[in-house]
mmCIF file of C-alpha atoms in Angstrom:
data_model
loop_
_atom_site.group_PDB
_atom_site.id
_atom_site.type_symbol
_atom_site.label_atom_id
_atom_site.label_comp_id
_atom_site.label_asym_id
_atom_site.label_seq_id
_atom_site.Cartn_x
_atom_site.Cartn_y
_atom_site.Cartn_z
ATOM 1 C CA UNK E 12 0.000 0.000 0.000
ATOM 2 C CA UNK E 13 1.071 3.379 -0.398
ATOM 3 C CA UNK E 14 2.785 5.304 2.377
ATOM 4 C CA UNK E 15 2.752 8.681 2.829
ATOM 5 C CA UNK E 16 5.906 8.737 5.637
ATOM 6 C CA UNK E 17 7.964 11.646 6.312
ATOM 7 C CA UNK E 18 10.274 12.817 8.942
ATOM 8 C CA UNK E 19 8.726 14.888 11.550
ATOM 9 C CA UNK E 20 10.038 16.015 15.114
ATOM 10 C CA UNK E 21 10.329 14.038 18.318
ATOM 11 C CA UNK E 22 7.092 15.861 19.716
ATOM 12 C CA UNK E 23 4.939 15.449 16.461
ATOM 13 C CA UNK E 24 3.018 11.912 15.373
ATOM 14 C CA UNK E 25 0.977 11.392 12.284
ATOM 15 C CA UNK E 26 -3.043 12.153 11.915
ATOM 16 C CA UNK E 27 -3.617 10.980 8.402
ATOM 17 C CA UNK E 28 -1.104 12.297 6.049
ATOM 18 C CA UNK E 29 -0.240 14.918 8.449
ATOM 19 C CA UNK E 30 2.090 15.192 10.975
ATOM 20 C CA UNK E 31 0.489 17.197 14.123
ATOM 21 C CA UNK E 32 1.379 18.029 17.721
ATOM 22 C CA UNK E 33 1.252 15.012 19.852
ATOM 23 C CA UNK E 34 -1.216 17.112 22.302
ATOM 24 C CA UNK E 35 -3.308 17.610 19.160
ATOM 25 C CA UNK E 36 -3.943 14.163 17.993
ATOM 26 C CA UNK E 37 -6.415 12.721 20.456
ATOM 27 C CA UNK E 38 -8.587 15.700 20.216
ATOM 28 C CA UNK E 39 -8.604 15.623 16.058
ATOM 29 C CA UNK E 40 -9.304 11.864 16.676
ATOM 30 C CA UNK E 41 -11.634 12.718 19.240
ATOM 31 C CA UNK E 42 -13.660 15.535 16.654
ATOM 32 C CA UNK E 43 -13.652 12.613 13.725
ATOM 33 C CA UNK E 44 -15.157 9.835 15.913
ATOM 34 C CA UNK E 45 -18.208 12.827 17.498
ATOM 35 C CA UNK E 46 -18.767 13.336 13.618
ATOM 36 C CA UNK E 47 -19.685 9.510 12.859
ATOM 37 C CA UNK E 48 -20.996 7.847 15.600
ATOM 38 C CA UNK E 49 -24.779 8.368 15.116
ATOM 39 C CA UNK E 50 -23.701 6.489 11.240
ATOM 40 C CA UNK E 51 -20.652 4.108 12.542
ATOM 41 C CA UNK E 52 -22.206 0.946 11.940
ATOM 42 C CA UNK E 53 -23.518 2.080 8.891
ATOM 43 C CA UNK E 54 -20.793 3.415 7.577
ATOM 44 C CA UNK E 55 -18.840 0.167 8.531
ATOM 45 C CA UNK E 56 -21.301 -2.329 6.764
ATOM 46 C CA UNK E 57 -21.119 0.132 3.846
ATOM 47 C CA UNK E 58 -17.648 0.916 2.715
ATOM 48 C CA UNK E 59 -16.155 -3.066 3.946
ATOM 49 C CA UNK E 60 -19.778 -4.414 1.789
ATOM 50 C CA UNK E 61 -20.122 -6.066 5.436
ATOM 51 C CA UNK E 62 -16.934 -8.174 5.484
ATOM 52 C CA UNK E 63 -16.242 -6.312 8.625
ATOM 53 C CA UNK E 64 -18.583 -8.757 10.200
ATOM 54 C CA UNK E 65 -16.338 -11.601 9.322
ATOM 55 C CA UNK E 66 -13.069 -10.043 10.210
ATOM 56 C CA UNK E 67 -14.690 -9.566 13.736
ATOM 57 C CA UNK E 68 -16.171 -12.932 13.972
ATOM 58 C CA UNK E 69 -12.284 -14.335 12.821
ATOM 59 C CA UNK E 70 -11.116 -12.592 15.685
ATOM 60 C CA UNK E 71 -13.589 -14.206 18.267
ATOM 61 C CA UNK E 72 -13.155 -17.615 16.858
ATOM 62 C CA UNK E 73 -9.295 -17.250 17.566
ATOM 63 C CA UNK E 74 -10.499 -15.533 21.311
ATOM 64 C CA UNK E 75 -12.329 -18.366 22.240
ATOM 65 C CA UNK E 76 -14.224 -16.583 24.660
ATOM 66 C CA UNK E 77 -15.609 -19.014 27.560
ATOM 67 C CA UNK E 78 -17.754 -18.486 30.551
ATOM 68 C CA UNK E 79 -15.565 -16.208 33.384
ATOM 69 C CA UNK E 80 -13.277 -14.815 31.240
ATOM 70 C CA UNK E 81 -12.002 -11.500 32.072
ATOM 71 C CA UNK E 82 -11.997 -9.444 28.475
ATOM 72 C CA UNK E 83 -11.126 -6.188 28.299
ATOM 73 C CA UNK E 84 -12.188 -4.642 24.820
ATOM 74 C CA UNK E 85 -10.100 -1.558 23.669
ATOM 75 C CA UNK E 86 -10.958 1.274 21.545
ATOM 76 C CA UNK E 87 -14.517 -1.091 20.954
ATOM 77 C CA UNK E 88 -16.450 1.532 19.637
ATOM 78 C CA UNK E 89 -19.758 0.200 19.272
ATOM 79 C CA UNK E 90 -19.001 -3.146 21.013
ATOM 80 C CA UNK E 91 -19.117 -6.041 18.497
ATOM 81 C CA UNK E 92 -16.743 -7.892 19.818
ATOM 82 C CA UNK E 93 -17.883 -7.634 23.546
ATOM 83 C CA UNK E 94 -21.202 -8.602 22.573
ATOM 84 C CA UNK E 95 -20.107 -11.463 20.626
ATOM 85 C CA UNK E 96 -17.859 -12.993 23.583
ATOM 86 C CA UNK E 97 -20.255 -11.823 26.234
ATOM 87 C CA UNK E 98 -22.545 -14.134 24.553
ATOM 88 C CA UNK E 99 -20.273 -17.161 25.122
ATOM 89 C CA UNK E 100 -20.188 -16.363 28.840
ATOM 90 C CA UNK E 101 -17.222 -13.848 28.651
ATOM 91 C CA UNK E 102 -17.154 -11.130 31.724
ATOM 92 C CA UNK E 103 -16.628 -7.693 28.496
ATOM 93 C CA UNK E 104 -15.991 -4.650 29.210
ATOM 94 C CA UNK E 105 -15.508 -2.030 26.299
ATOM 95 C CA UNK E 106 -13.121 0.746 26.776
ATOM 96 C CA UNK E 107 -13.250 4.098 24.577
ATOM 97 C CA UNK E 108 -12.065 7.160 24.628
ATOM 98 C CA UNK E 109 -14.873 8.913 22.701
ATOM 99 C CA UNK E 110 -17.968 8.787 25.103
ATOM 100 C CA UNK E 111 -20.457 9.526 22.216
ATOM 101 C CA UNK E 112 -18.790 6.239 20.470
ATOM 102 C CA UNK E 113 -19.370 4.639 24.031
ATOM 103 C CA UNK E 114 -23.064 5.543 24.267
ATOM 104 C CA UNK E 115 -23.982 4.865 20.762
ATOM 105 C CA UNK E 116 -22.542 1.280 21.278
ATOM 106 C CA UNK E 117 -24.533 1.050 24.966
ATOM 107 C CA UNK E 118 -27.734 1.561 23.517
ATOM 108 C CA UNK E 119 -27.031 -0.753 20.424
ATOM 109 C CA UNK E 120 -26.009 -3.765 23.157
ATOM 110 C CA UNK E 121 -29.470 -3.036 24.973
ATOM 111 C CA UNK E 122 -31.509 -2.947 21.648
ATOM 112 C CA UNK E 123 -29.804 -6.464 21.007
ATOM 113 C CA UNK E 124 -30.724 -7.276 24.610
ATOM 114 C CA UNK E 125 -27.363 -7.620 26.072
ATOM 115 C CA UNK E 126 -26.954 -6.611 29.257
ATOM 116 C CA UNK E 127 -23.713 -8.675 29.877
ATOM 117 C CA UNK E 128 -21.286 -6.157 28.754
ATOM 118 C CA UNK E 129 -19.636 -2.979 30.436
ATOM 119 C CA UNK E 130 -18.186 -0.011 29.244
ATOM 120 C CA UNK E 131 -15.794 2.497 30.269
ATOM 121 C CA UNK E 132 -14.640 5.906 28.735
ATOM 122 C CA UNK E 133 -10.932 5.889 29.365
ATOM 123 C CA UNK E 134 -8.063 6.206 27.208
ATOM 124 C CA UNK E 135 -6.141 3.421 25.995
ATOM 125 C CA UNK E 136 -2.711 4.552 27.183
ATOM 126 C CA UNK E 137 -3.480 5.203 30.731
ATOM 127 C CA UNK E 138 -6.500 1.971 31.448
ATOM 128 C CA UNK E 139 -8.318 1.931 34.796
ATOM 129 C CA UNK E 140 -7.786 -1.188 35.259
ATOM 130 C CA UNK E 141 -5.322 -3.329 37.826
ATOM 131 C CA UNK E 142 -2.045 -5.042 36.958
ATOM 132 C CA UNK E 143 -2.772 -8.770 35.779
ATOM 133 C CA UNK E 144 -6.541 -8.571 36.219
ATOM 134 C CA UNK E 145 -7.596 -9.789 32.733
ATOM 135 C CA UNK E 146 -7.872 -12.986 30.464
ATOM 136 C CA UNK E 147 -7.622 -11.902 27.103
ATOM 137 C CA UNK E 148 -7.364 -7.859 25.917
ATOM 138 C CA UNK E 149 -8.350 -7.262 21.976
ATOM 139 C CA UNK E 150 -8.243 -3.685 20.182
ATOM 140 C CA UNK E 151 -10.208 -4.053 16.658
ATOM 141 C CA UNK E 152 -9.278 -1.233 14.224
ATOM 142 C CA UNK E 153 -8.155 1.034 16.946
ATOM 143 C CA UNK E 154 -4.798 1.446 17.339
ATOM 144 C CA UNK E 155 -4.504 3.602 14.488
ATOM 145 C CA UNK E 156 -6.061 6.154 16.165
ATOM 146 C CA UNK E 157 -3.914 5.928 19.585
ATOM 147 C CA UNK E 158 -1.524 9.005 19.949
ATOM 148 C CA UNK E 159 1.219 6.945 22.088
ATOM 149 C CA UNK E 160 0.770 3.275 20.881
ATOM 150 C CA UNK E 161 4.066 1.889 22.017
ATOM 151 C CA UNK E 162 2.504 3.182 25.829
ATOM 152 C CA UNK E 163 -0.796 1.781 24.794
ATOM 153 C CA UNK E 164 0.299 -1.859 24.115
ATOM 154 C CA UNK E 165 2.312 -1.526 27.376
ATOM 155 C CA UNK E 166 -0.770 -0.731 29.475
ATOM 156 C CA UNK E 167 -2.897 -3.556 27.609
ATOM 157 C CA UNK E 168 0.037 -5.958 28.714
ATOM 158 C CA UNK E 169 0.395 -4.454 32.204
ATOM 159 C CA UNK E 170 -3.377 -5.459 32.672
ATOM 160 C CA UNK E 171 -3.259 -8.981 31.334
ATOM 161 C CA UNK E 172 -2.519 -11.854 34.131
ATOM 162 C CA UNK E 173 -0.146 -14.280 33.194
ATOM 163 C CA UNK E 174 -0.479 -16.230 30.243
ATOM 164 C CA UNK E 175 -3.461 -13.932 29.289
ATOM 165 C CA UNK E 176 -4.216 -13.486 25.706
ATOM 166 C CA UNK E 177 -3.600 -10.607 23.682
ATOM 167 C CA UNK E 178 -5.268 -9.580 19.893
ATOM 168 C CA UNK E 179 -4.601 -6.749 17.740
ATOM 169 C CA UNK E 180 -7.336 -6.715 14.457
ATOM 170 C CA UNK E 181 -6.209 -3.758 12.003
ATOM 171 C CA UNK E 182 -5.979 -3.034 8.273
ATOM 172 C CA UNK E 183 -2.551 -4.289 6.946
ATOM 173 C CA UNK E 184 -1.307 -3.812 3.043
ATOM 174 C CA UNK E 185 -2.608 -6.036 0.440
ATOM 175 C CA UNK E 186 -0.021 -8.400 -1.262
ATOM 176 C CA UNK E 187 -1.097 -8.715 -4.609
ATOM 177 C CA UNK E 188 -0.096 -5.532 -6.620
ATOM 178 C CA UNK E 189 -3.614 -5.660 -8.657
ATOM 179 C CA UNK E 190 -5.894 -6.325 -5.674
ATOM 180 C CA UNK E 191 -3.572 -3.145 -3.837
ATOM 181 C CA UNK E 192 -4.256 -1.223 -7.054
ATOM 182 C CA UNK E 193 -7.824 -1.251 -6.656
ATOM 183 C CA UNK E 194 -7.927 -0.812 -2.818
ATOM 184 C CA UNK E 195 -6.454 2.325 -2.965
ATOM 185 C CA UNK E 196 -8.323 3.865 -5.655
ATOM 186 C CA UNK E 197 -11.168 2.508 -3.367
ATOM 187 C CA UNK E 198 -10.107 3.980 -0.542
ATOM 188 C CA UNK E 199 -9.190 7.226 -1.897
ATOM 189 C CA UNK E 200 -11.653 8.179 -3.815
ATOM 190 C CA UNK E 201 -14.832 5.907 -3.189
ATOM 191 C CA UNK E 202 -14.736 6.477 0.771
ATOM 192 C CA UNK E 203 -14.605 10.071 1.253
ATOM 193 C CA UNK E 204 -17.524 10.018 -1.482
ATOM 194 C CA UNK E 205 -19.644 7.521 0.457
ATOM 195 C CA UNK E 206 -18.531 9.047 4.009
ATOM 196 C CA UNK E 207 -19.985 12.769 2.718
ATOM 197 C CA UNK E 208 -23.280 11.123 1.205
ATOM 198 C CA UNK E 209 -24.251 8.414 4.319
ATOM 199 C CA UNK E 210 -22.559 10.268 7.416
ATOM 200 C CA UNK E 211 -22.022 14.119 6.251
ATOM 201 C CA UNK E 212 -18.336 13.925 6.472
ATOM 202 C CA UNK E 213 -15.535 13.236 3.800
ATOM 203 C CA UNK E 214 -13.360 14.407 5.873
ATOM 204 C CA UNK E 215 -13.796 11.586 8.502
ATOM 205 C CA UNK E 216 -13.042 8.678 6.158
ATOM 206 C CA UNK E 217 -10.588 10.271 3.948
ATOM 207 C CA UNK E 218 -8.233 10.507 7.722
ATOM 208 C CA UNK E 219 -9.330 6.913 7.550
ATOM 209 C CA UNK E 220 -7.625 6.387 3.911
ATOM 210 C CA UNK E 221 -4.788 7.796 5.425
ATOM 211 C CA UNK E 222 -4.257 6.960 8.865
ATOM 212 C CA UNK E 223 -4.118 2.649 6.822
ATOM 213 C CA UNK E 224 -1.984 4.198 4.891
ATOM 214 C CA UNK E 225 0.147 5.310 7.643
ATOM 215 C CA UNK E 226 -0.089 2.593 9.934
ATOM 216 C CA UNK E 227 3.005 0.232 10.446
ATOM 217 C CA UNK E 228 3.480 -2.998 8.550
ATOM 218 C CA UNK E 229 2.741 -6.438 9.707
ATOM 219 C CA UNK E 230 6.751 -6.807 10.747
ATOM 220 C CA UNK E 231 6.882 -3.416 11.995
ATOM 221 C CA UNK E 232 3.652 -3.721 14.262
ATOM 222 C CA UNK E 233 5.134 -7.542 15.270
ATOM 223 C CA UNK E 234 8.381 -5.508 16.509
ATOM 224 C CA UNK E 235 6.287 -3.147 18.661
ATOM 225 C CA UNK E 236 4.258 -6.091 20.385
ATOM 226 C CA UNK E 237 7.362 -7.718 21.275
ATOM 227 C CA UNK E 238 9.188 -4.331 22.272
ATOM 228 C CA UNK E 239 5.919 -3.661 24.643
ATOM 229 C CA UNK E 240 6.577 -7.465 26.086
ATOM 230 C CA UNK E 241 4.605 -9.586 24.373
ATOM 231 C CA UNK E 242 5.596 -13.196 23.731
ATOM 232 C CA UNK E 243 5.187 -15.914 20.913
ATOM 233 C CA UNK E 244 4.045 -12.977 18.520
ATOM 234 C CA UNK E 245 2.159 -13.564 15.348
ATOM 235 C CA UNK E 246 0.072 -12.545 12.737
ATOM 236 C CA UNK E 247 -2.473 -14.062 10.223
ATOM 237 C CA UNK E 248 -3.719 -12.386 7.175
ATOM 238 C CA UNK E 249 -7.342 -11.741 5.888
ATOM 239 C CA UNK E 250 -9.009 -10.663 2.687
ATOM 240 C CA UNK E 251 -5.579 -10.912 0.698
ATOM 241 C CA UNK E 252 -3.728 -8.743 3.268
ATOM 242 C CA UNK E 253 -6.758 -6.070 3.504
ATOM 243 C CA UNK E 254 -6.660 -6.825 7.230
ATOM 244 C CA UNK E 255 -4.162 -8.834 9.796
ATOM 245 C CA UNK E 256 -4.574 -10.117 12.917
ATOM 246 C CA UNK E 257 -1.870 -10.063 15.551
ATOM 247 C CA UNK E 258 -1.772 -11.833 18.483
ATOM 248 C CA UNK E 259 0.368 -12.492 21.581
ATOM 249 C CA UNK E 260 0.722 -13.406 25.005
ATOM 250 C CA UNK E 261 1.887 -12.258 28.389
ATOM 251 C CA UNK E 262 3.985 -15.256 29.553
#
């Protein structure tokens, strides 16, 4: 996939193709997740044609959630995957930063008639949680959006007990030079489009074209896991490289 890198001060980090303040970042995050939450799931089913449904159910089959478990769901957003392992017994709680993203995903688990699942508005790189007090932590397509995420793997670590479970579900880069091809010209120029007709902001999903873009290859992301701690680190493609999901543990 195409990167847009650059080299940018010790105090700056990227927000799409731009390089801003590292004070700035969760607040510009903060503004594009406000605009889209009333349309997130929309939006979601829309622009992935639903195959965001099977990514997410990928990453729950490799969870295994079980009665008792202690899961800790980062950056959920509207909850899928809390909802989907609370319904295998798991003990979820959903952590986000935005609190409209939070509330919009409350009142979709109680339309669905879950009432299993908590939620928390905290910030990934500073979780109110204790040392070693969960089973398994998973952060679907968030860490993107994290300001510090060297500090947030750390702290999702920190709170896993030992031998606890840890799995990372982002967009990766797409192998196959055709297939990459189109995906770009997909996410360039269809998203944006779709974002400004079905949630009223181009703006929102063109950051998301970029922030992929952006994001740190399979090896590179593997290298930060195991810098933050984790052991027996790997990674398993979906959707011809579209998507990856890492995974480790805290031994």
């Amino acid at each position: 996939m195409f990167r847009a890198m650059s080299g940018r001060a010790d105090d700056s980090v990227d927000f799409g193709f731009r390089d801003v303040p590292r004070g700035d970042k969760a607040g510009l995050v903060r503004e594009v997740f406000d605009s889209v939450a009333p349309r997130y799931d929309l939006m979601n089913d829309l622009m992935s044609l639903g195959v965001h449904r099977l990514w997410k159910a990928a990453l729950v089959r490799a969870l295994r959630p079980r009665p008792g478990m202690a899961l800790l769901d980062v950056a959920g957003g509207t909850g899928d995957i809390a909802v989907a392992a609370a319904a295998e017994g798991a003990e979820a709680v959903v952590v986000d930063i935005n609190a409209d993203m939070a509330a919009a995903g409350r009142d979709r688990a109680l339309d669905r008639g879950c009432l299993d699942v908590g939620w928390a508005v905290a910030d990934a790189e500073a979780l109110p949680f204790p040392d070693m007090s969960q089973d398994a932590v998973t952060i679907a397509f968030g860490l993107r959006n994290v300001t510090g995420r060297e500090q947030a793997l750390a702290e999702m670590r920190r709170v896993l007990k030992p031998g606890g479970r840890f799995f990372c579900l982002e967009f990766s880069q797409v192998a196959a030079p055709t297939l990459r091809a189109v995906y770009e010209r997909y996410a360039f120029g269809v998203l944006p489009r779709l974002g400004a007709m079905v949630a009223g902001d181009a703006e929102a999903y063109r950051y998301l074209a970029e922030s992929i873009a952006r994001f740190p290859d399979r090896e590179a992301l593997a290298d930060l896991m195991g810098a933050a701690g984790f052991s027996r680190v790997r990674w398993s493609i979906l959707s011809g490289g579209v998507v990856a999901l890492h995974r480790g543990w805290r031994l």
